[in-house]
Amino acid sequence: MLAITSVLLLVVKLGWAAQCNKLSGPAGGVDCIQMHSYNDEYQWMTCLTDAYIQQKGNQKDQCEDRTATYCWYPCMLEVHGKRNGPVASDCSCTSGNPSTLTPTTLLPSKCYIPPGDSCYWYRNCLERKYPCEFTSNGYAIKYAEHFCKLDDKNFAKFSLIARNWVIGVHKCLQVSLMPLLRPWIHSTCGEIQERAFASQTPCYLNPGNGVLSACDLDCSNYLQIFWSIKGSFVKVDTVLESLKGMWNIGEKCTWYSNIRKCYRSIELEDSPVKVIKLTIEKFFLRSRRSTDNFPESNAQSRFADGVGSAIASALKWNSDVMDWLAYTGRVQDPENLEIIVLLADKKALGIAFTSAPSVNFKQTIEEFTSAVKQGVLPLKVDGHNVWVKSLASCSNKACTSTQTLAVSDKPPNWNGTAEISGGKVVICGTITMLVMMMTNAVMMMERVLY
């Protein structure tokens, strides 16, 4: 384990040690310090806890003084993982003038100590410096906070191994985003989303502090956690890529790992999760005014989620006991898409407590099949008419092996269909005309009476 010896010695030599008291910190204090191992160049350093330094360095770094709670942490080590060499421009500072750094947002010192047992760091610290929540790149608040709040909502339903994994992962996610709070770092909301997304797989696979990898979760643990996260969102638009990343995390594990066994169990008839595949064609209906300004990368995810919601509404799926996730598969062209739909029996997974019976997948899929064959599944999503041209069951999680269940020979009749737009139902077609006619009739009667 690398002890940060040179940092402490230089701090004492330059007379700045009072800014990072080994017992009281405070966390978040910064200074411009020269280090021999970095070509005698100056760089920003932050006063941080030994616990944070150990987790950030994957147990390879620690304060030299083992009685210290706080010590200085070099920017090059925290941000770039470099223990020597030239100082990068984003870590470089001017010799002898540390006061030139003025934070644009003042944060309490507790923001620089990942709480691990609290979910409000994202909102009270990260969001205060970067107000991204209500932008199209509001990932950090949406996904990470929801993941963290599994502790509050579903913790008792998980095994001890699963609980430890959830705690380890959400603390790892916080630690990975912590450098963004440094006053010399200024990121856009898009950059924060990219950084947060990039941190997920490493945190799933290696949360740190002795916590098991996602590969070691058994099937019930993994599915409970995944569908609990999914179920905490009303809309999944911008977080769909994160959900897909967790759904496919087993691809990073060995064939004999527990989680890969879980993937294989999905093929069984009594599995609480089913996978189906649709091919759809969409027809441009009208331009839709939107204030969401979603990045292009999220457009297909949003559309696939809309198709899933439209199907659930049309077929009257019971959300008390069943959840679903729809995402794009192969894209032939902008109008012809494959959409993978995951179906989950929440009651069988132990994450829904209701008197309603468990999902009858056989009946659910038969009703879906019949609707496609008979051409009675008209869908309207985000300004498009959607034709479900075929439906197939998948015999494995990746949906590489399928069995065709239904093929539609002609488009359905879309008149009077409710539209799914931005996750909400919008009444259109003949229903809208009927409402307008009734309104006009009432107005005419009022003129006669008055």
C-alpha positions as a Python dict, from the first residue, in 0.01 Angstrom:
ca = {
    (1, 'M'): (0, 0, 0),
    (2, 'L'): (140, 338, -99),
    (3, 'A'): (166, 581, 193),
    (4, 'I'): (139, 944, 94),
    (5, 'T'): (468, 1024, 268),
    (6, 'S'): (612, 1288, 38),
    (7, 'V'): (296, 1496, 51),
    (8, 'L'): (297, 1520, 429),
    (9, 'L'): (668, 1606, 445),
    (10, 'L'): (633, 1884, 188),
    (11, 'V'): (329, 2027, 362),
    (12, 'V'): (520, 2056, 689),
    (13, 'K'): (822, 2206, 514),
    (14, 'L'): (616, 2479, 347),
    (15, 'G'): (432, 2562, 667),
    (16, 'W'): (82, 2478, 541),
    (17, 'A'): (14, 2183, 773),
    (18, 'A'): (-244, 2378, 973),
    (19, 'Q'): (-474, 2366, 672),
    (20, 'C'): (-502, 1989, 706),
    (21, 'N'): (-496, 1888, 1070),
    (22, 'K'): (-451, 1515, 1094),
    (23, 'L'): (-739, 1486, 1341),
    (24, 'S'): (-980, 1761, 1239),
    (25, 'G'): (-904, 1839, 873),
    (26, 'P'): (-1118, 2003, 758),
    (27, 'A'): (-1208, 1788, 460),
    (28, 'G'): (-1214, 1982, 135),
    (29, 'G'): (-934, 2226, 214),
    (30, 'V'): (-701, 2280, -84),
    (31, 'D'): (-350, 2409, -146),
    (32, 'C'): (-92, 2432, -422),
    (33, 'I'): (201, 2203, -336),
    (34, 'Q'): (522, 2092, -507),
    (35, 'M'): (621, 1724, -516),
    (36, 'H'): (950, 1571, -624),
    (37, 'S'): (785, 1258, -766),
    (38, 'Y'): (589, 1476, -1006),
    (39, 'N'): (897, 1639, -1165),
    (40, 'D'): (904, 1901, -887),
    (41, 'E'): (595, 2059, -1038),
    (42, 'Y'): (313, 2221, -841),
    (43, 'Q'): (-33, 2068, -827),
    (44, 'W'): (-354, 2107, -633),
    (45, 'M'): (-398, 1888, -327),
    (46, 'T'): (-704, 1831, -112),
    (47, 'C'): (-731, 1757, 258),
    (48, 'L'): (-933, 1435, 274),
    (49, 'T'): (-1002, 1146, 508),
    (50, 'D'): (-782, 840, 516),
    (51, 'A'): (-1095, 627, 462),
    (52, 'Y'): (-1178, 811, 139),
    (53, 'I'): (-818, 791, 16),
    (54, 'Q'): (-810, 415, 75),
    (55, 'Q'): (-1136, 356, -111),
    (56, 'K'): (-1050, 592, -397),
    (57, 'G'): (-713, 421, -435),
    (58, 'N'): (-866, 72, -414),
    (59, 'Q'): (-680, 8, -87),
    (60, 'K'): (-343, 94, -246),
    (61, 'D'): (-315, 443, -92),
    (62, 'Q'): (-330, 566, 265),
    (63, 'C'): (-204, 844, 491),
    (64, 'E'): (151, 778, 609),
    (65, 'D'): (63, 862, 969),
    (66, 'R'): (-161, 572, 1066),
    (67, 'T'): (-303, 776, 1354),
    (68, 'A'): (-422, 1043, 1109),
    (69, 'T'): (-785, 1079, 1010),
    (70, 'Y'): (-697, 1342, 746),
    (71, 'C'): (-405, 1408, 512),
    (72, 'W'): (-330, 1570, 176),
    (73, 'Y'): (-425, 1389, -145),
    (74, 'P'): (-257, 1489, -475),
    (75, 'C'): (-481, 1581, -767),
    (76, 'M'): (-277, 1361, -1002),
    (77, 'L'): (-338, 1059, -782),
    (78, 'E'): (-705, 1126, -717),
    (79, 'V'): (-809, 1234, -1066),
    (80, 'H'): (-564, 1047, -1292),
    (81, 'G'): (-434, 763, -1073),
    (82, 'K'): (-74, 873, -1145),
    (83, 'R'): (190, 842, -872),
    (84, 'N'): (466, 1020, -1061),
    (85, 'G'): (550, 1203, -1382),
    (86, 'P'): (443, 1541, -1521),
    (87, 'V'): (143, 1722, -1376),
    (88, 'A'): (-157, 1743, -1610),
    (89, 'S'): (-301, 2083, -1692),
    (90, 'D'): (-623, 2018, -1497),
    (91, 'C'): (-420, 1958, -1178),
    (92, 'S'): (-151, 2222, -1228),
    (93, 'C'): (-138, 2537, -1014),
    (94, 'T'): (83, 2843, -970),
    (95, 'S'): (369, 2826, -721),
    (96, 'G'): (329, 3029, -403),
    (97, 'N'): (-16, 3163, -485),
    (98, 'P'): (-276, 2912, -364),
    (99, 'S'): (-522, 3190, -288),
    (100, 'T'): (-588, 3238, -660),
    (101, 'L'): (-830, 2945, -642),
    (102, 'T'): (-1176, 3066, -546),
    (103, 'P'): (-1457, 2806, -534),
    (104, 'T'): (-1760, 2910, -738),
    (105, 'T'): (-1986, 2724, -494),
    (106, 'L'): (-1918, 2696, -123),
    (107, 'L'): (-1993, 2348, 9),
    (108, 'P'): (-1991, 2219, 368),
    (109, 'S'): (-1691, 2004, 461),
    (110, 'K'): (-1915, 1698, 502),
    (111, 'C'): (-1964, 1701, 124),
    (112, 'Y'): (-1602, 1588, 89),
    (113, 'I'): (-1655, 1281, 308),
    (114, 'P'): (-1864, 1017, 123),
    (115, 'P'): (-2131, 925, 377),
    (116, 'G'): (-2201, 577, 243),
    (117, 'D'): (-2513, 554, 459),
    (118, 'S'): (-2686, 864, 323),
    (119, 'C'): (-2841, 927, -17),
    (120, 'Y'): (-2850, 1305, 4),
    (121, 'W'): (-2491, 1366, -104),
    (122, 'Y'): (-2603, 1381, -468),
    (123, 'R'): (-2865, 1647, -401),
    (124, 'N'): (-2699, 1846, -123),
    (125, 'C'): (-2345, 1845, -262),
    (126, 'L'): (-2309, 1742, -627),
    (127, 'E'): (-2631, 1910, -738),
    (128, 'R'): (-2543, 2229, -551),
    (129, 'K'): (-2227, 2271, -756),
    (130, 'Y'): (-2373, 2136, -1080),
    (131, 'P'): (-2751, 2202, -1107),
    (132, 'C'): (-2817, 1931, -1366),
    (133, 'E'): (-3121, 1753, -1224),
    (134, 'F'): (-3375, 1913, -1455),
    (135, 'T'): (-3161, 1891, -1767),
    (136, 'S'): (-3155, 1607, -2018),
    (137, 'N'): (-2823, 1504, -1862),
    (138, 'G'): (-2959, 1484, -1507),
    (139, 'Y'): (-2817, 1137, -1458),
    (140, 'A'): (-2639, 1177, -1126),
    (141, 'I'): (-2948, 1277, -932),
    (142, 'K'): (-3180, 1035, -1111),
    (143, 'Y'): (-3004, 700, -1131),
    (144, 'A'): (-2744, 717, -854),
    (145, 'E'): (-2986, 857, -597),
    (146, 'H'): (-3248, 595, -685),
    (147, 'F'): (-2986, 321, -654),
    (148, 'C'): (-2880, 461, -319),
    (149, 'K'): (-3237, 477, -189),
    (150, 'L'): (-3276, 103, -230),
    (151, 'D'): (-3134, 105, 123),
    (152, 'D'): (-3441, 291, 243),
    (153, 'K'): (-3712, 117, 43),
    (154, 'N'): (-3624, -247, -17),
    (155, 'F'): (-3334, -323, 212),
    (156, 'A'): (-3521, -567, 434),
    (157, 'K'): (-3615, -774, 130),
    (158, 'F'): (-3253, -846, 37),
    (159, 'S'): (-3012, -1102, 178),
    (160, 'L'): (-2710, -987, 381),
    (161, 'I'): (-2483, -1037, 77),
    (162, 'A'): (-2714, -828, -141),
    (163, 'R'): (-2740, -552, 121),
    (164, 'N'): (-2362, -532, 154),
    (165, 'W'): (-2329, -517, -224),
    (166, 'V'): (-2581, -233, -257),
    (167, 'I'): (-2405, -31, 15),
    (168, 'G'): (-2065, -98, -140),
    (169, 'V'): (-2178, 2, -489),
    (170, 'H'): (-2350, 326, -395),
    (171, 'K'): (-2050, 432, -186),
    (172, 'C'): (-1823, 345, -480),
    (173, 'L'): (-2042, 555, -712),
    (174, 'Q'): (-2016, 850, -474),
    (175, 'V'): (-1639, 817, -447),
    (176, 'S'): (-1603, 804, -826),
    (177, 'L'): (-1787, 1138, -858),
    (178, 'M'): (-1623, 1305, -559),
    (179, 'P'): (-1336, 1467, -759),
    (180, 'L'): (-1597, 1672, -946),
    (181, 'L'): (-1638, 1881, -630),
    (182, 'R'): (-1279, 2006, -641),
    (183, 'P'): (-1284, 2385, -697),
    (184, 'W'): (-1041, 2365, -990),
    (185, 'I'): (-1267, 2121, -1180),
    (186, 'H'): (-1552, 2262, -1389),
    (187, 'S'): (-1759, 2005, -1580),
    (188, 'T'): (-2070, 2026, -1794),
    (189, 'C'): (-2382, 1824, -1715),
    (190, 'G'): (-2307, 1607, -2018),
    (191, 'E'): (-1955, 1534, -1891),
    (192, 'I'): (-2092, 1444, -1549),
    (193, 'Q'): (-2337, 1200, -1705),
    (194, 'E'): (-2058, 1038, -1908),
    (195, 'R'): (-1835, 1010, -1602),
    (196, 'A'): (-2114, 868, -1389),
    (197, 'F'): (-2210, 612, -1653),
    (198, 'A'): (-1845, 507, -1696),
    (199, 'S'): (-1816, 443, -1321),
    (200, 'Q'): (-2106, 200, -1299),
    (201, 'T'): (-1957, -120, -1440),
    (202, 'P'): (-1632, -91, -1238),
    (203, 'C'): (-1835, -29, -921),
    (204, 'Y'): (-2067, -324, -993),
    (205, 'L'): (-1772, -556, -1048),
    (206, 'N'): (-1544, -424, -774),
    (207, 'P'): (-1720, -212, -510),
    (208, 'G'): (-1410, -223, -289),
    (209, 'N'): (-1364, -267, 87),
    (210, 'G'): (-1397, -643, 58),
    (211, 'V'): (-1749, -632, -88),
    (212, 'L'): (-1828, -915, -329),
    (213, 'S'): (-1856, -853, -702),
    (214, 'A'): (-2186, -851, -890),
    (215, 'C'): (-2059, -1175, -1044),
    (216, 'D'): (-2100, -1340, -702),
    (217, 'L'): (-2463, -1239, -649),
    (218, 'D'): (-2704, -1529, -675),
    (219, 'C'): (-2998, -1514, -911),
    (220, 'S'): (-3264, -1401, -666),
    (221, 'N'): (-3041, -1125, -523),
    (222, 'Y'): (-2949, -991, -864),
    (223, 'L'): (-3304, -989, -1002),
    (224, 'Q'): (-3446, -834, -685),
    (225, 'I'): (-3193, -552, -697),
    (226, 'F'): (-3232, -489, -1069),
    (227, 'W'): (-3612, -477, -1070),
    (228, 'S'): (-3620, -273, -749),
    (229, 'I'): (-3407, -8, -920),
    (230, 'K'): (-3619, -21, -1235),
    (231, 'G'): (-3940, 0, -1033),
    (232, 'S'): (-3824, 314, -854),
    (233, 'F'): (-3850, 513, -1179),
    (234, 'V'): (-4174, 642, -1328),
    (235, 'K'): (-3985, 724, -1650),
    (236, 'V'): (-3660, 559, -1753),
    (237, 'D'): (-3574, 775, -2059),
    (238, 'T'): (-3227, 908, -1973),
    (239, 'V'): (-3137, 624, -1735),
    (240, 'L'): (-3219, 340, -1974),
    (241, 'E'): (-2855, 295, -2074),
    (242, 'S'): (-2766, 258, -1706),
    (243, 'L'): (-3037, -5, -1658),
    (244, 'K'): (-2918, -191, -1968),
    (245, 'G'): (-2564, -180, -1831),
    (246, 'M'): (-2672, -347, -1509),
    (247, 'W'): (-2893, -597, -1691),
    (248, 'N'): (-2595, -704, -1903),
    (249, 'I'): (-2331, -690, -1628),
    (250, 'G'): (-2301, -1070, -1626),
    (251, 'E'): (-2131, -1056, -1964),
    (252, 'K'): (-1826, -926, -1775),
    (253, 'C'): (-1824, -1233, -1549),
    (254, 'T'): (-1694, -1585, -1604),
    (255, 'W'): (-1923, -1854, -1741),
    (256, 'Y'): (-1933, -2034, -1404),
    (257, 'S'): (-2014, -1727, -1194),
    (258, 'N'): (-2339, -1711, -998),
    (259, 'I'): (-2481, -1432, -1209),
    (260, 'R'): (-2424, -1624, -1533),
    (261, 'K'): (-2617, -1914, -1383),
    (262, 'C'): (-2895, -1664, -1324),
    (263, 'Y'): (-2891, -1568, -1690),
    (264, 'R'): (-2927, -1932, -1787),
    (265, 'S'): (-3217, -1979, -1545),
    (266, 'I'): (-3421, -1725, -1742),
    (267, 'E'): (-3460, -1996, -2004),
    (268, 'L'): (-3661, -2209, -1758),
    (269, 'E'): (-4039, -2218, -1783),
    (270, 'D'): (-4094, -2110, -1421),
    (271, 'S'): (-3851, -1817, -1440),
    (272, 'P'): (-3988, -1493, -1284),
    (273, 'V'): (-3850, -1303, -1584),
    (274, 'K'): (-3936, -1345, -1952),
    (275, 'V'): (-3774, -1189, -2258),
    (276, 'I'): (-3958, -1117, -2583),
    (277, 'K'): (-3865, -936, -2903),
    (278, 'L'): (-4073, -715, -3130),
    (279, 'T'): (-4012, -582, -3475),
    (280, 'I'): (-4190, -255, -3531),
    (281, 'E'): (-4234, 1, -3803),
    (282, 'K'): (-4310, 361, -3717),
    (283, 'F'): (-4487, 613, -3936),
    (284, 'F'): (-4435, 985, -3889),
    (285, 'L'): (-4766, 1135, -3784),
    (286, 'R'): (-4690, 1493, -3689),
    (287, 'S'): (-4414, 1707, -3550),
    (288, 'R'): (-4414, 1712, -3173),
    (289, 'R'): (-4303, 2018, -2986),
    (290, 'S'): (-4068, 1920, -2706),
    (291, 'T'): (-3884, 2112, -2439),
    (292, 'D'): (-3686, 1810, -2320),
    (293, 'N'): (-3390, 1859, -2556),
    (294, 'F'): (-3277, 1501, -2513),
    (295, 'P'): (-2939, 1411, -2664),
    (296, 'E'): (-2964, 1208, -2983),
    (297, 'S'): (-2821, 906, -2801),
    (298, 'N'): (-3129, 897, -2578),
    (299, 'A'): (-3388, 938, -2854),
    (300, 'Q'): (-3421, 569, -2939),
    (301, 'S'): (-3418, 472, -2571),
    (302, 'R'): (-3699, 715, -2504),
    (303, 'F'): (-3898, 584, -2802),
    (304, 'A'): (-3853, 218, -2700),
    (305, 'D'): (-3968, 302, -2348),
    (306, 'G'): (-4272, 475, -2499),
    (307, 'V'): (-4355, 166, -2704),
    (308, 'G'): (-4333, -49, -2390),
    (309, 'S'): (-4564, 188, -2200),
    (310, 'A'): (-4812, 196, -2490),
    (311, 'I'): (-4825, -185, -2503),
    (312, 'A'): (-4869, -209, -2127),
    (313, 'S'): (-5157, 38, -2145),
    (314, 'A'): (-5324, -131, -2443),
    (315, 'L'): (-5300, -481, -2295),
    (316, 'K'): (-5383, -360, -1941),
    (317, 'W'): (-5081, -512, -1772),
    (318, 'N'): (-5114, -503, -1394),
    (319, 'S'): (-4824, -291, -1267),
    (320, 'D'): (-4891, -403, -909),
    (321, 'V'): (-4744, -743, -988),
    (322, 'M'): (-4564, -702, -1321),
    (323, 'D'): (-4294, -466, -1439),
    (324, 'W'): (-4133, -433, -1781),
    (325, 'L'): (-3840, -272, -1952),
    (326, 'A'): (-3820, -204, -2326),
    (327, 'Y'): (-3504, -110, -2513),
    (328, 'T'): (-3390, -107, -2874),
    (329, 'G'): (-3216, -405, -3027),
    (330, 'R'): (-3108, -412, -3391),
    (331, 'V'): (-3196, -102, -3593),
    (332, 'Q'): (-3254, -173, -3963),
    (333, 'D'): (-3324, 193, -4043),
    (334, 'P'): (-3481, 486, -3854),
    (335, 'E'): (-3832, 355, -3920),
    (336, 'N'): (-3779, -18, -3861),
    (337, 'L'): (-3657, -129, -3519),
    (338, 'E'): (-3621, -434, -3302),
    (339, 'I'): (-3730, -378, -2944),
    (340, 'I'): (-3644, -614, -2661),
    (341, 'V'): (-3901, -627, -2382),
    (342, 'L'): (-3823, -773, -2040),
    (343, 'L'): (-4119, -887, -1830),
    (344, 'A'): (-4086, -946, -1455),
    (345, 'D'): (-4317, -1105, -1199),
    (346, 'K'): (-4254, -875, -902),
    (347, 'K'): (-4452, -1093, -664),
    (348, 'A'): (-4249, -1403, -753),
    (349, 'L'): (-3931, -1199, -704),
    (350, 'G'): (-4043, -1098, -356),
    (351, 'I'): (-4048, -723, -419),
    (352, 'A'): (-4425, -676, -437),
    (353, 'F'): (-4664, -753, -155),
    (354, 'T'): (-5021, -761, -276),
    (355, 'S'): (-5323, -988, -263),
    (356, 'A'): (-5327, -998, -643),
    (357, 'P'): (-5210, -1329, -795),
    (358, 'S'): (-4868, -1364, -955),
    (359, 'V'): (-4825, -1296, -1324),
    (360, 'N'): (-4960, -1560, -1558),
    (361, 'F'): (-4694, -1525, -1826),
    (362, 'K'): (-4858, -1785, -2049),
    (363, 'Q'): (-5182, -1588, -2060),
    (364, 'T'): (-5002, -1252, -2090),
    (365, 'I'): (-4799, -1362, -2390),
    (366, 'E'): (-5097, -1537, -2552),
    (367, 'E'): (-5300, -1214, -2531),
    (368, 'F'): (-5008, -1021, -2677),
    (369, 'T'): (-4973, -1277, -2957),
    (370, 'S'): (-5343, -1261, -3040),
    (371, 'A'): (-5342, -880, -3054),
    (372, 'V'): (-5050, -879, -3298),
    (373, 'K'): (-5199, -1150, -3521),
    (374, 'Q'): (-5538, -982, -3539),
    (375, 'G'): (-5390, -638, -3600),
    (376, 'V'): (-5569, -485, -3301),
    (377, 'L'): (-5268, -330, -3132),
    (378, 'P'): (-5257, 28, -3264),
    (379, 'L'): (-4991, 231, -3082),
    (380, 'K'): (-4909, 601, -3096),
    (381, 'V'): (-4577, 710, -2949),
    (382, 'D'): (-4416, 1054, -2962),
    (383, 'G'): (-4582, 1169, -3281),
    (384, 'H'): (-4561, 833, -3463),
    (385, 'N'): (-4805, 556, -3545),
    (386, 'V'): (-4640, 229, -3445),
    (387, 'W'): (-4710, -104, -3612),
    (388, 'V'): (-4597, -417, -3426),
    (389, 'K'): (-4512, -640, -3721),
    (390, 'S'): (-4392, -948, -3532),
    (391, 'L'): (-4354, -1093, -3184),
    (392, 'A'): (-4107, -1361, -3076),
    (393, 'S'): (-4015, -1530, -2749),
    (394, 'C'): (-3649, -1542, -2651),
    (395, 'S'): (-3493, -1857, -2512),
    (396, 'N'): (-3200, -1672, -2358),
    (397, 'K'): (-3135, -1338, -2194),
    (398, 'A'): (-2947, -1193, -2491),
    (399, 'C'): (-3238, -1290, -2718),
    (400, 'T'): (-3005, -1449, -2972),
    (401, 'S'): (-3233, -1752, -3003),
    (402, 'T'): (-3599, -1681, -3072),
    (403, 'Q'): (-3926, -1848, -3163),
    (404, 'T'): (-4174, -1647, -3370),
    (405, 'L'): (-4514, -1624, -3201),
    (406, 'A'): (-4703, -1384, -3425),
    (407, 'V'): (-4675, -1194, -3752),
    (408, 'S'): (-4902, -905, -3849),
    (409, 'D'): (-4998, -890, -4218),
    (410, 'K'): (-5137, -538, -4225),
    (411, 'P'): (-5116, -220, -4016),
    (412, 'P'): (-5384, -165, -3750),
    (413, 'N'): (-5641, 115, -3747),
    (414, 'W'): (-5500, 398, -3534),
    (415, 'N'): (-5816, 611, -3513),
    (416, 'G'): (-5910, 684, -3153),
    (417, 'T'): (-5584, 554, -3010),
    (418, 'A'): (-5438, 723, -2704),
    (419, 'E'): (-5085, 848, -2766),
    (420, 'I'): (-4790, 791, -2535),
    (421, 'S'): (-4588, 1113, -2535),
    (422, 'G'): (-4306, 1168, -2289),
    (423, 'G'): (-4443, 887, -2075),
    (424, 'K'): (-4792, 1040, -2058),
    (425, 'V'): (-5114, 943, -2232),
    (426, 'V'): (-5240, 1200, -2482),
    (427, 'I'): (-5591, 1152, -2621),
    (428, 'C'): (-5608, 1196, -2996),
    (429, 'G'): (-5791, 1090, -3312),
    (430, 'T'): (-6166, 1041, -3303),
    (431, 'I'): (-6178, 1077, -2925),
    (432, 'T'): (-6034, 1426, -2954),
    (433, 'M'): (-6286, 1511, -3225),
    (434, 'L'): (-6568, 1383, -3004),
    (435, 'V'): (-6455, 1600, -2715),
    (436, 'M'): (-6437, 1903, -2945),
    (437, 'M'): (-6786, 1836, -3083),
    (438, 'M'): (-6930, 1804, -2732),
    (439, 'T'): (-6760, 2127, -2626),
    (440, 'N'): (-6900, 2314, -2927),
    (441, 'A'): (-7248, 2178, -2856),
    (442, 'V'): (-7234, 2303, -2497),
    (443, 'M'): (-7122, 2647, -2614),
    (444, 'M'): (-7411, 2666, -2863),
    (445, 'M'): (-7661, 2569, -2591),
    (446, 'E'): (-7521, 2841, -2366),
    (447, 'R'): (-7575, 3101, -2640),
    (448, 'V'): (-7937, 2986, -2681),
    (449, 'L'): (-8007, 2995, -2308),
    (450, 'Y'): (-7843, 3328, -2243),
}
